[in-house]
CSV table of C-alpha atoms in Angstrom, one decimal:
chain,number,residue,atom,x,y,z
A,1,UNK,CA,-13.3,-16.8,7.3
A,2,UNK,CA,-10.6,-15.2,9.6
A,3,UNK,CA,-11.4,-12.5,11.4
A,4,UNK,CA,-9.5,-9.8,13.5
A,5,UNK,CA,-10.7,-9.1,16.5
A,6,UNK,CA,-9.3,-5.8,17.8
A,7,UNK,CA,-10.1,-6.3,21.1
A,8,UNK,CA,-7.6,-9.6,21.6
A,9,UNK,CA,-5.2,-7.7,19.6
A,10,UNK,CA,-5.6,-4.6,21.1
A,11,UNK,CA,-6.8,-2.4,18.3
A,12,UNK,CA,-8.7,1.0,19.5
A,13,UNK,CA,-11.5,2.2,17.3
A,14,UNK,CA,-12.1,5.7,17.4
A,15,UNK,CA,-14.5,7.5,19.6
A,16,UNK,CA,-16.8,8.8,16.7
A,17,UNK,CA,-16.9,4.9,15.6
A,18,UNK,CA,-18.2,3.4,19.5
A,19,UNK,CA,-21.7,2.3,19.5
A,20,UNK,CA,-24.1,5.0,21.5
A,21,UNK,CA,-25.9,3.7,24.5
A,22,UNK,CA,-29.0,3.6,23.0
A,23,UNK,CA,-28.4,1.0,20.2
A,24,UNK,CA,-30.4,-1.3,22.1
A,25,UNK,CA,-33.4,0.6,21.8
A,26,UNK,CA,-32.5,1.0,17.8
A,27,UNK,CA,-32.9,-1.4,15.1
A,28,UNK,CA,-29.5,-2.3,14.0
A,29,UNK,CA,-28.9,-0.7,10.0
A,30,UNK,CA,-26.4,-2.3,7.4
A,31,UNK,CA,-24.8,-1.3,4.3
A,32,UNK,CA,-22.3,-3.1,1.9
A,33,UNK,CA,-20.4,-1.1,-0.2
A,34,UNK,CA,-17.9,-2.0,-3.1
A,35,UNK,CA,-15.7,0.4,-4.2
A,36,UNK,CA,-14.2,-0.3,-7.8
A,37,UNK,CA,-12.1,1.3,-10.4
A,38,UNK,CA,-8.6,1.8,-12.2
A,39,UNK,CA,-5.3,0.9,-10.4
A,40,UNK,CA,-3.9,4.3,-8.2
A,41,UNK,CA,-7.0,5.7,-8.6
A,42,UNK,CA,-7.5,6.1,-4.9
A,43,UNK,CA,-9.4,3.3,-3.7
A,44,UNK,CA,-7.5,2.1,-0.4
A,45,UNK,CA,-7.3,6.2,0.5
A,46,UNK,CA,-10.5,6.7,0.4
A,47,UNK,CA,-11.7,3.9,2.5
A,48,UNK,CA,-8.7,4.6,5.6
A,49,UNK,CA,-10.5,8.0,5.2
A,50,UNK,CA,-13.7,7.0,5.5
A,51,UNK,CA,-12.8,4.8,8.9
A,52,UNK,CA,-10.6,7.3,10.5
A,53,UNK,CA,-7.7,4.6,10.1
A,54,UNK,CA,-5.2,3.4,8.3
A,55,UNK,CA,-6.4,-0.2,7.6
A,56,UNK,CA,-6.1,-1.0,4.0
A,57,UNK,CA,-2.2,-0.3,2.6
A,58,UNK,CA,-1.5,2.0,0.4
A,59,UNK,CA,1.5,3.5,-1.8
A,60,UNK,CA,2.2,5.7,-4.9
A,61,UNK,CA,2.8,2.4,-7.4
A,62,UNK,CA,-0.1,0.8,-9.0
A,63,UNK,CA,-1.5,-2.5,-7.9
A,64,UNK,CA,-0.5,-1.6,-3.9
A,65,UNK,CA,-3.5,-3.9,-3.4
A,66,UNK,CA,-4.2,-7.3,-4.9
A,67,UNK,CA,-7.0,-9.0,-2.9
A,68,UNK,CA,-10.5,-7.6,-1.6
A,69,UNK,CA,-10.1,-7.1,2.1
A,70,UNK,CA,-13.4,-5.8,4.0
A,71,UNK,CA,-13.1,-2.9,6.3
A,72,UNK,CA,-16.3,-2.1,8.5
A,73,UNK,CA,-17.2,1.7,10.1
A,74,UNK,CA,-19.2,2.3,12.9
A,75,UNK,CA,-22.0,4.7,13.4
A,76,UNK,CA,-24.6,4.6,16.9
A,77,UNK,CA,-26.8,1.4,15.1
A,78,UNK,CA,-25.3,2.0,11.3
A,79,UNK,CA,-23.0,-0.3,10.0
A,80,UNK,CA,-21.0,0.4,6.9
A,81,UNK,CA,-18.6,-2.5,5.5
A,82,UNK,CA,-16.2,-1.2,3.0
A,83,UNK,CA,-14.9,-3.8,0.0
A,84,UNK,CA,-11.4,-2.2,-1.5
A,85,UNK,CA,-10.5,-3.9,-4.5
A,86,UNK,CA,-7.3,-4.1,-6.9
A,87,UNK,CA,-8.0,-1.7,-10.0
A,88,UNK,CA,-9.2,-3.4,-12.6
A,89,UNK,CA,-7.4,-5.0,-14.8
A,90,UNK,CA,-6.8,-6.5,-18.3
A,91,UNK,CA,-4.9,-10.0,-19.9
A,92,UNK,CA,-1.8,-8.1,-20.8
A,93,UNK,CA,-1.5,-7.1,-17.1
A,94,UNK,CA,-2.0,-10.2,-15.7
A,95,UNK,CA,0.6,-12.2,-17.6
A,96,UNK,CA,2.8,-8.7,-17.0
A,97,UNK,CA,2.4,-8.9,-13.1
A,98,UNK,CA,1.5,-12.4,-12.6
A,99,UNK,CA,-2.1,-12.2,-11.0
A,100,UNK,CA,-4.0,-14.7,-9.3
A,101,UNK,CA,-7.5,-15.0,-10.5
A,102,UNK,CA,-8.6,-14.0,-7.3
A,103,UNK,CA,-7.1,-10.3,-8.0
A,104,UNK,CA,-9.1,-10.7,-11.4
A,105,UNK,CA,-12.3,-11.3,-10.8
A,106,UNK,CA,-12.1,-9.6,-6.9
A,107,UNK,CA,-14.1,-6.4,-8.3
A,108,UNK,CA,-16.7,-8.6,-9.7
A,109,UNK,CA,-16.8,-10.9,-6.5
A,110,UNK,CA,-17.0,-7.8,-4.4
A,111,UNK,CA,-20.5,-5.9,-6.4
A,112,UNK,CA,-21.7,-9.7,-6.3
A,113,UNK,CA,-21.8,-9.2,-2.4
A,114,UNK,CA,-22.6,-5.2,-1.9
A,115,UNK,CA,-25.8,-2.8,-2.4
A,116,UNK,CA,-24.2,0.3,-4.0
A,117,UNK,CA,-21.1,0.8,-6.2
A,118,UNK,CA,-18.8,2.9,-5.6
A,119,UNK,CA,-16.6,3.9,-8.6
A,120,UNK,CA,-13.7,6.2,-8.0
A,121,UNK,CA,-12.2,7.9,-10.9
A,122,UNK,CA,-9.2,9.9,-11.1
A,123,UNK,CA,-9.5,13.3,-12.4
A,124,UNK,CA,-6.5,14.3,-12.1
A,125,UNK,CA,-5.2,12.7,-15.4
A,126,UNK,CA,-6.2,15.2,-18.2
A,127,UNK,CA,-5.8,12.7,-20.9
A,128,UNK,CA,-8.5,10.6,-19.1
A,129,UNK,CA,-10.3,13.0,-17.2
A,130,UNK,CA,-13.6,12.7,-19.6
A,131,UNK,CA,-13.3,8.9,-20.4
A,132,UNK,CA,-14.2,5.5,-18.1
A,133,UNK,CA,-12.5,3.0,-18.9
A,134,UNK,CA,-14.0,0.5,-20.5
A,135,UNK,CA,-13.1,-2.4,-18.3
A,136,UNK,CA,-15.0,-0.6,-15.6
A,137,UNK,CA,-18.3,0.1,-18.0
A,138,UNK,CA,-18.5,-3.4,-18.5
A,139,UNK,CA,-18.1,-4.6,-15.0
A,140,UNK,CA,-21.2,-1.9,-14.5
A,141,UNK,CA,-23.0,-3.2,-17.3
A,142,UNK,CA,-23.2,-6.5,-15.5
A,143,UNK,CA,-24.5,-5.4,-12.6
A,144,UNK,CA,-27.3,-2.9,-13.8
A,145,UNK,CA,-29.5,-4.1,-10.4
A,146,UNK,CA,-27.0,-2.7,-8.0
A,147,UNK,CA,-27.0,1.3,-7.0
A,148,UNK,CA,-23.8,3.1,-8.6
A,149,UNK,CA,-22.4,6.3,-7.8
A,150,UNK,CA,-19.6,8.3,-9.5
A,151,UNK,CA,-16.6,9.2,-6.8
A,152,UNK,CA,-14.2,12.3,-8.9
A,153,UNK,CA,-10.7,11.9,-6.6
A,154,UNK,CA,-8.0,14.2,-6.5
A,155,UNK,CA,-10.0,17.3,-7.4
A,156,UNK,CA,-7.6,19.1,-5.3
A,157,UNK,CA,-5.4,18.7,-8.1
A,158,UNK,CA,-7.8,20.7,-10.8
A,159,UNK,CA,-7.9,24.4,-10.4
A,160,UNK,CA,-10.6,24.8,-12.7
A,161,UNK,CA,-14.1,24.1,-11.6
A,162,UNK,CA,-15.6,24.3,-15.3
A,163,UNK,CA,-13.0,21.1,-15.9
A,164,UNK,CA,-14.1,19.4,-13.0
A,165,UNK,CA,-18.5,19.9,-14.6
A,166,UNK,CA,-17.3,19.0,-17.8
A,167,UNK,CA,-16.3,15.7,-16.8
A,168,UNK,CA,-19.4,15.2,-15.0
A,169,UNK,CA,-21.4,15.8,-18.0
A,170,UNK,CA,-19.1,13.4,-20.2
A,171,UNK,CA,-18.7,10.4,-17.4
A,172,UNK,CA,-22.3,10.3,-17.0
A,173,UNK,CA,-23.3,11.0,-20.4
A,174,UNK,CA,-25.4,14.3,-18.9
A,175,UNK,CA,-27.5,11.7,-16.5
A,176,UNK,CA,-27.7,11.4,-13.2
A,177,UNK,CA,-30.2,9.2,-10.8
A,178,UNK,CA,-32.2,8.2,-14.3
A,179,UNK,CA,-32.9,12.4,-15.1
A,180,UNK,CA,-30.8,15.1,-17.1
A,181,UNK,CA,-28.3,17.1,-15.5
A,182,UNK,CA,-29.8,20.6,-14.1
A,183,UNK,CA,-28.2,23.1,-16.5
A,184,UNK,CA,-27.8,26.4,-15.4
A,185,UNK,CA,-27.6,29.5,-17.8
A,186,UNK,CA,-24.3,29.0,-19.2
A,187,UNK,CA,-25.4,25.5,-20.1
A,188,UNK,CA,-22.7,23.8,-17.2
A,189,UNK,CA,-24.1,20.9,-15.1
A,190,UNK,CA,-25.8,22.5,-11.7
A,191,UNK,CA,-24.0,20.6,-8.3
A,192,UNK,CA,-26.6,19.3,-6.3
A,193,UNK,CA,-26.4,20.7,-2.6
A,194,UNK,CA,-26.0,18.2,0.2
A,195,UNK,CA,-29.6,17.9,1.3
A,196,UNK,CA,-30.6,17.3,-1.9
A,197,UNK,CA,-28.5,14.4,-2.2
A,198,UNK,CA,-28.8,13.4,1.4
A,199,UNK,CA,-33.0,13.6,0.6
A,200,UNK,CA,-32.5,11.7,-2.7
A,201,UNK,CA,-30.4,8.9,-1.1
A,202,UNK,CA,-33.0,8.4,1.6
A,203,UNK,CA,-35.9,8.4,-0.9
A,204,UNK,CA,-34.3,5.5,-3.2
A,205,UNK,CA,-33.2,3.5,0.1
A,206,UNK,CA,-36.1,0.9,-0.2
A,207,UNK,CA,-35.2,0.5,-3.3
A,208,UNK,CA,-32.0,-1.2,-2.9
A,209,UNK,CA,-31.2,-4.1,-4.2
A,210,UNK,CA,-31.1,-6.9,-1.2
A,211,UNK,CA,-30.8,-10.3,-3.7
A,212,UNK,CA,-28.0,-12.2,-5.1
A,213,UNK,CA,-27.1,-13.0,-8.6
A,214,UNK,CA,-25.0,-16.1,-9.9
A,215,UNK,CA,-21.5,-15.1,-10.3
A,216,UNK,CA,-18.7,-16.9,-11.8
A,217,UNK,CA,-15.4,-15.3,-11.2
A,218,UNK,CA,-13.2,-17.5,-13.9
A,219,UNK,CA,-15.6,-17.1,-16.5
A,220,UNK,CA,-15.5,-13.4,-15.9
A,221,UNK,CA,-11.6,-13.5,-15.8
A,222,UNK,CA,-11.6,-15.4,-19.1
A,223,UNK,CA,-14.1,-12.7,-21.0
A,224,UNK,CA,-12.5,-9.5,-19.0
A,225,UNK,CA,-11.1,-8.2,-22.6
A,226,UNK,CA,-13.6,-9.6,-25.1
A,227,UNK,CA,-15.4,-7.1,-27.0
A,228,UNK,CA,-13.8,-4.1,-25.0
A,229,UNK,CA,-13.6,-1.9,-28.6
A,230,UNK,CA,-17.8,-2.5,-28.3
A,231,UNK,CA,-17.9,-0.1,-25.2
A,232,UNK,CA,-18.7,3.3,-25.6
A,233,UNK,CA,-15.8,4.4,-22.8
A,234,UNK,CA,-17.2,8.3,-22.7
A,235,UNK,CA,-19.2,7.5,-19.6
A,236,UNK,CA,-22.3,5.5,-18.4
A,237,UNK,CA,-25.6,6.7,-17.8
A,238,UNK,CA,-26.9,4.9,-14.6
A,239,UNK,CA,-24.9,6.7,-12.1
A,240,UNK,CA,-27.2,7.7,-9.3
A,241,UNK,CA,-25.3,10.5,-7.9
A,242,UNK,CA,-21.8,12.1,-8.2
A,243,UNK,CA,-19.7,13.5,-5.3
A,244,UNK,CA,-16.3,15.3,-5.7
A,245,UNK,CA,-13.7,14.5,-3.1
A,246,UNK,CA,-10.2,14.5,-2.2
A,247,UNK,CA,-9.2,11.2,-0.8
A,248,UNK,CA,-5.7,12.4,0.5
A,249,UNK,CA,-7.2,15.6,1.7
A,250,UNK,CA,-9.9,14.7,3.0
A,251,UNK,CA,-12.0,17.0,1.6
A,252,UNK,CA,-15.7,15.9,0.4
A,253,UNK,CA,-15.1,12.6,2.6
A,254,UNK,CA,-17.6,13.4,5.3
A,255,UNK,CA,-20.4,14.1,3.0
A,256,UNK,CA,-20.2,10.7,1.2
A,257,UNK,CA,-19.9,8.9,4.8
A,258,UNK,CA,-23.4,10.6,5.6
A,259,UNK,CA,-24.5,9.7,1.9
A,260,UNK,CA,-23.8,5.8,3.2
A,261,UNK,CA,-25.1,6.0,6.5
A,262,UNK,CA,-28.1,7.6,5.3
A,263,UNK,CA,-28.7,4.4,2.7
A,264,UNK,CA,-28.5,1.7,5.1
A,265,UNK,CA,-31.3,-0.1,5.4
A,266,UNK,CA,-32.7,-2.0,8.6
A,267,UNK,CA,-30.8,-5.5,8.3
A,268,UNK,CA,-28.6,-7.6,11.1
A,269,UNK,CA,-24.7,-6.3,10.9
A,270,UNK,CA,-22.3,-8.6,9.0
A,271,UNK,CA,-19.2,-8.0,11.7
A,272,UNK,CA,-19.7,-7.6,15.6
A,273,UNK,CA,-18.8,-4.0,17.0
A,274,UNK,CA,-14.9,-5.2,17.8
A,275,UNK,CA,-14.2,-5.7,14.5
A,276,UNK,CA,-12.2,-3.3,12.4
A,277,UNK,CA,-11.3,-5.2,9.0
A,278,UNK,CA,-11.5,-9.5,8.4
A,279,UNK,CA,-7.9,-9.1,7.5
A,280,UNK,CA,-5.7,-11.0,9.9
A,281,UNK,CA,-3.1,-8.8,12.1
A,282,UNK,CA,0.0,-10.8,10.8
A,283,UNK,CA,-1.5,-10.8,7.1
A,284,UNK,CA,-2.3,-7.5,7.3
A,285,UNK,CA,1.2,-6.5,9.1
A,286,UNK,CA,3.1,-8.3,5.6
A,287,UNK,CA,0.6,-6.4,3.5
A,288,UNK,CA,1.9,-3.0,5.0
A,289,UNK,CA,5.4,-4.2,4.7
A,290,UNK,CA,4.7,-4.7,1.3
A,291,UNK,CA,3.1,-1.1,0.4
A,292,UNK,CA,6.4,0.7,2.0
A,293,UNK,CA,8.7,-1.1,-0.4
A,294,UNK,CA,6.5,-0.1,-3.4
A,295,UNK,CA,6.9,2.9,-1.8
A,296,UNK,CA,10.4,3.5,-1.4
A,297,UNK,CA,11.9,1.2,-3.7
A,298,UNK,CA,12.6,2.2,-7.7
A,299,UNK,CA,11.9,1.3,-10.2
A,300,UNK,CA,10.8,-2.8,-10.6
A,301,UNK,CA,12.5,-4.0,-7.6
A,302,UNK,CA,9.3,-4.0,-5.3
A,303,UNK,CA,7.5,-7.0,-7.3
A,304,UNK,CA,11.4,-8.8,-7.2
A,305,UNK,CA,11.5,-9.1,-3.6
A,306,UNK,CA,10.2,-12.0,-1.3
A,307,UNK,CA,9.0,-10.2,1.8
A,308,UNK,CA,7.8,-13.1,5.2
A,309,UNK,CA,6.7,-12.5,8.2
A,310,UNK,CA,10.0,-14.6,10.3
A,311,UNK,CA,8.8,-13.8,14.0
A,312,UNK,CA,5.7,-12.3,15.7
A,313,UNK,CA,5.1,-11.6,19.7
A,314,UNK,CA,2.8,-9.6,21.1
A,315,UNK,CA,1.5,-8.5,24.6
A,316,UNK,CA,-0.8,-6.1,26.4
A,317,UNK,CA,1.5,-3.1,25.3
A,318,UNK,CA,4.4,-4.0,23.3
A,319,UNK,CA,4.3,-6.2,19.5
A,320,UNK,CA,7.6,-7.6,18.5
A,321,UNK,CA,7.9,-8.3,14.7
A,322,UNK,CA,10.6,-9.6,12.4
A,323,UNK,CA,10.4,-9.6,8.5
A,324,UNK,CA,12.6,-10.8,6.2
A,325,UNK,CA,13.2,-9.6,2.4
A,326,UNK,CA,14.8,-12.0,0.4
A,327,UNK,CA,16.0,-10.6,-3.2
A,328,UNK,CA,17.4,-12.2,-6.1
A,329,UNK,CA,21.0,-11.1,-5.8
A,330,UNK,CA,23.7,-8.9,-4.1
A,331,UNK,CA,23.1,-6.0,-6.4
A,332,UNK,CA,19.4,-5.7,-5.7
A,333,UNK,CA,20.1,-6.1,-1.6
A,334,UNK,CA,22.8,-3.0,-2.2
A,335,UNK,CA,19.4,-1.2,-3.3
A,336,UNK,CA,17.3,-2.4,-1.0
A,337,UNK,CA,19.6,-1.5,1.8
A,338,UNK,CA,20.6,1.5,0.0
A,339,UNK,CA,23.5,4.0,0.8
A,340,UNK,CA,24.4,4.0,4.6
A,341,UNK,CA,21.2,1.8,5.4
A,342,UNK,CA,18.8,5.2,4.0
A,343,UNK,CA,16.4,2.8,2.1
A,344,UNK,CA,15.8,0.3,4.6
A,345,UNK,CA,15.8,2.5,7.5
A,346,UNK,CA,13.1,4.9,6.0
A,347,UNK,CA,11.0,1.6,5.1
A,348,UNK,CA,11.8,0.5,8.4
A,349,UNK,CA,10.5,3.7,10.3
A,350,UNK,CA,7.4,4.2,7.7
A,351,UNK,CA,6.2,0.6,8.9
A,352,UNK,CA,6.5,1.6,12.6
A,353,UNK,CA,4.5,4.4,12.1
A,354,UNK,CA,1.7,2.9,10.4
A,355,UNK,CA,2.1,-0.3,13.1
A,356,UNK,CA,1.9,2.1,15.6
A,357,UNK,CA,-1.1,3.9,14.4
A,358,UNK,CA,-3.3,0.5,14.0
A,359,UNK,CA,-2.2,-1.8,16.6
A,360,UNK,CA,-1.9,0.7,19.5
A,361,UNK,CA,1.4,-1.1,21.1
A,362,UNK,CA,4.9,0.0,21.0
A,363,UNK,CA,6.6,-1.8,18.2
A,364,UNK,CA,9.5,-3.0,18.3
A,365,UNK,CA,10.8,-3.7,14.7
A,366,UNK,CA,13.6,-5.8,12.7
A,367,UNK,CA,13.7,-6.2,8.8
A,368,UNK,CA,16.5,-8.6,7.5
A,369,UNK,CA,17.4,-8.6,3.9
A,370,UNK,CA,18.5,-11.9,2.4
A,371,UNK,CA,20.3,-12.8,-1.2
A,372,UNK,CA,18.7,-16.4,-2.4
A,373,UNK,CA,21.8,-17.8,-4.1
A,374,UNK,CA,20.9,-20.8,-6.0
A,375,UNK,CA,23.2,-23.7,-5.8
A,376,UNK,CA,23.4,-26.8,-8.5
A,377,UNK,CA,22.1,-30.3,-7.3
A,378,UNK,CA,22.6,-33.6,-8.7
A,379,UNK,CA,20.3,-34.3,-11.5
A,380,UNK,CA,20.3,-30.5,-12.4
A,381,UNK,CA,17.6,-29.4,-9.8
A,382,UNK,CA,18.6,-26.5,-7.6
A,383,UNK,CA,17.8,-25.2,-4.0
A,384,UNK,CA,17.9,-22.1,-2.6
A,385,UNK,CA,20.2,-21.2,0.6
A,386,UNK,CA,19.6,-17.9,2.4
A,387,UNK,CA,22.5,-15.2,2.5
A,388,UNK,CA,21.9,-12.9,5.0
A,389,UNK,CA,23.7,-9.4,4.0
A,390,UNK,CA,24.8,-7.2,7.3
């Protein structure tokens, strides 16, 4: 597995993430947690939130991210490593997009390897507001032996905090950690405080599930859409606990980081304390390329493009990077570029920012767009010759 090491690379964790002096003298805690649920829902937010960083890419259009990447946070002797996942999807998506299996079955693969699930579900959609999809029940109903806890995102976006109960009540058909929701007199769902959940989290702790199961990530993919009209999609009843948060915000974030810390049980660390994500710097340097153009770009030129990493050179201060975006013809490297450069320059300025932020060096920058004109050989075969557009 590759791993990026932040100190060769010259990554800076945060202060709050350091290891204290006295982990020697503690037993070192651990915690694997996969967090799951519908495309733009939120996932990749909430995880740079949760790590103080901006690690995992993320952008406005759906399926920003299309393979699992771990991302680890640090607390004195606690351990946390963070599994973002694409949003689930169905067949008709991945013939629509052109999916690997690996983005297929990478939700599955991820619970397969973690001890709580984390689903995040967007309330800010009222049409779906009350309903889980039934893609993600089933993916639940697989893994009955793992913790789960309900994540509400965007609840910055609902000005109504009845709206926000209601939903509880329906997405977790009125139970929560195995018992009915507390009602109080005007028959709404009672929030727990944070000690109580704090207190519940610690109580269930050796109780965590610490085994493996068989899993087969093609046979998965093959049966993702079988039976789907079977599942009840109002909600699922073997949530353990339910937070509210923001994920853009922020707000809510720092009581669910406590909520993980506090379930960690006593167990080696997967990732030494230099390591931030097991994403490679270049990979993950293309990946935030990537995430700007879904970004900035309309409509379905993002998935046209061919973005590559062309040249790469780093030192103790200073990363020098070249990318290329090769598109299919002249009109779609006119709106790449866009009018007097505007696209490309924002793009380009976004992805020094977000360089800047992770790698801790002054970047120095270059995207090239290329047109791939195809040229006739002999035989009728064709090969492709790079155009590059000034």
């Amino acid at each position: 597995m590759l791993i990026l090491r932040l100190i060769s690379r010259g990554f800076c964790r945060l202060s709050t993430n350091i290891r204290s002096t006295e982990l020697a003298q503690n037993e070192p805690r651990l915690l694997k947690v996969a967090i799951i649920g519908m495309p733009n829902a939120g996932k990749s937010t909430l995880i740079n939130q949760l790590i103080e960083s901006e690690v995992c890419p993320v952008s406005k259009r759906v399926h920003t991210t299309r393979q699992s990447q771990k991302v680890v946070y640090l607390r004195q002797n606690t351990q946390v490593v963070f599994i973002d996942t694409p949003g689930v999807v169905n067949k008709k998506e991945v013939k629509k997009f052109q999916f690997s299996d690996d983005f297929v079955t990478g939700p599955r693969a991820a619970i397969e390897n973690a001890d709580i699930i984390g689903v995040i579900h967007d309330i800010s959609n009222r049409i779906l507001r009350h309903k889980l999809d039934p893609r993600v029940v089933k993916v639940l109903n697989q893994f009955t032996n793992r913790d789960a806890i309900l994540i509400l995102n965007k609840v910055d976006t609902v000005k109504a905090k009845r709206s926000l109960l209601d939903a509880v009540r329906y997405l977790t058909k009125s139970t929560v950690g195995g018992e009915p929701i507390a009602m109080t007199h005007n028959k709404r769902p009672k929030q727990l405080k944070m000690e109580d959940i704090l207190a519940r989290a610690e109580a269930r702790k050796s109780n965590l599930f610490t085994g493996s199961q068989e899993y087969s990530g093609k046979e998965d993919y093959r049966n993702i859409d079988e039976n789907e009209s079977d599942v009840e999609i109002n909600g699922w009843a073997g949530f353990n606990d339910v937070f509210m948060i923001s994920a853009l915000t922020g707000d809510g974030v720092d009581l669910l980081k406590n909520y993980f810390v506090t379930n960690a049980k006593m167990a080696a660390w997967e990732f030494s304390e230099e390591i931030l994500t097991d994403c490679p710097p270049m990979e993950l340097a293309l990946k935030i390329l990537k995430s700007k153009l879904l970004e900035y770009l309309p409509e379905e030129i993002p998935y046209t493009v061919v973005p590559s990493l062309d040249f790469w050179d780093e030192d103790s201060d200073k990363l020098r990077v070249v990318f290329g975006v090769k598109c299919q013809n002249e009109r779609f490297v006119k709106i790449v570029i866009g009018q007097g450069g505007h696209n490309i320059n924002q793009i380009t300025l976004q992805v020094e920012k977000s360089f800047t932020r992770i790698f801790q060096k002054v970047i120095d920058l270059h995207i090239k767009v290329t047109v791939a004109e195809k040229e006739k050989k002999y035989g009728g075969s064709e090969r492709q010759t790079d155009k590059t557009i000034a």
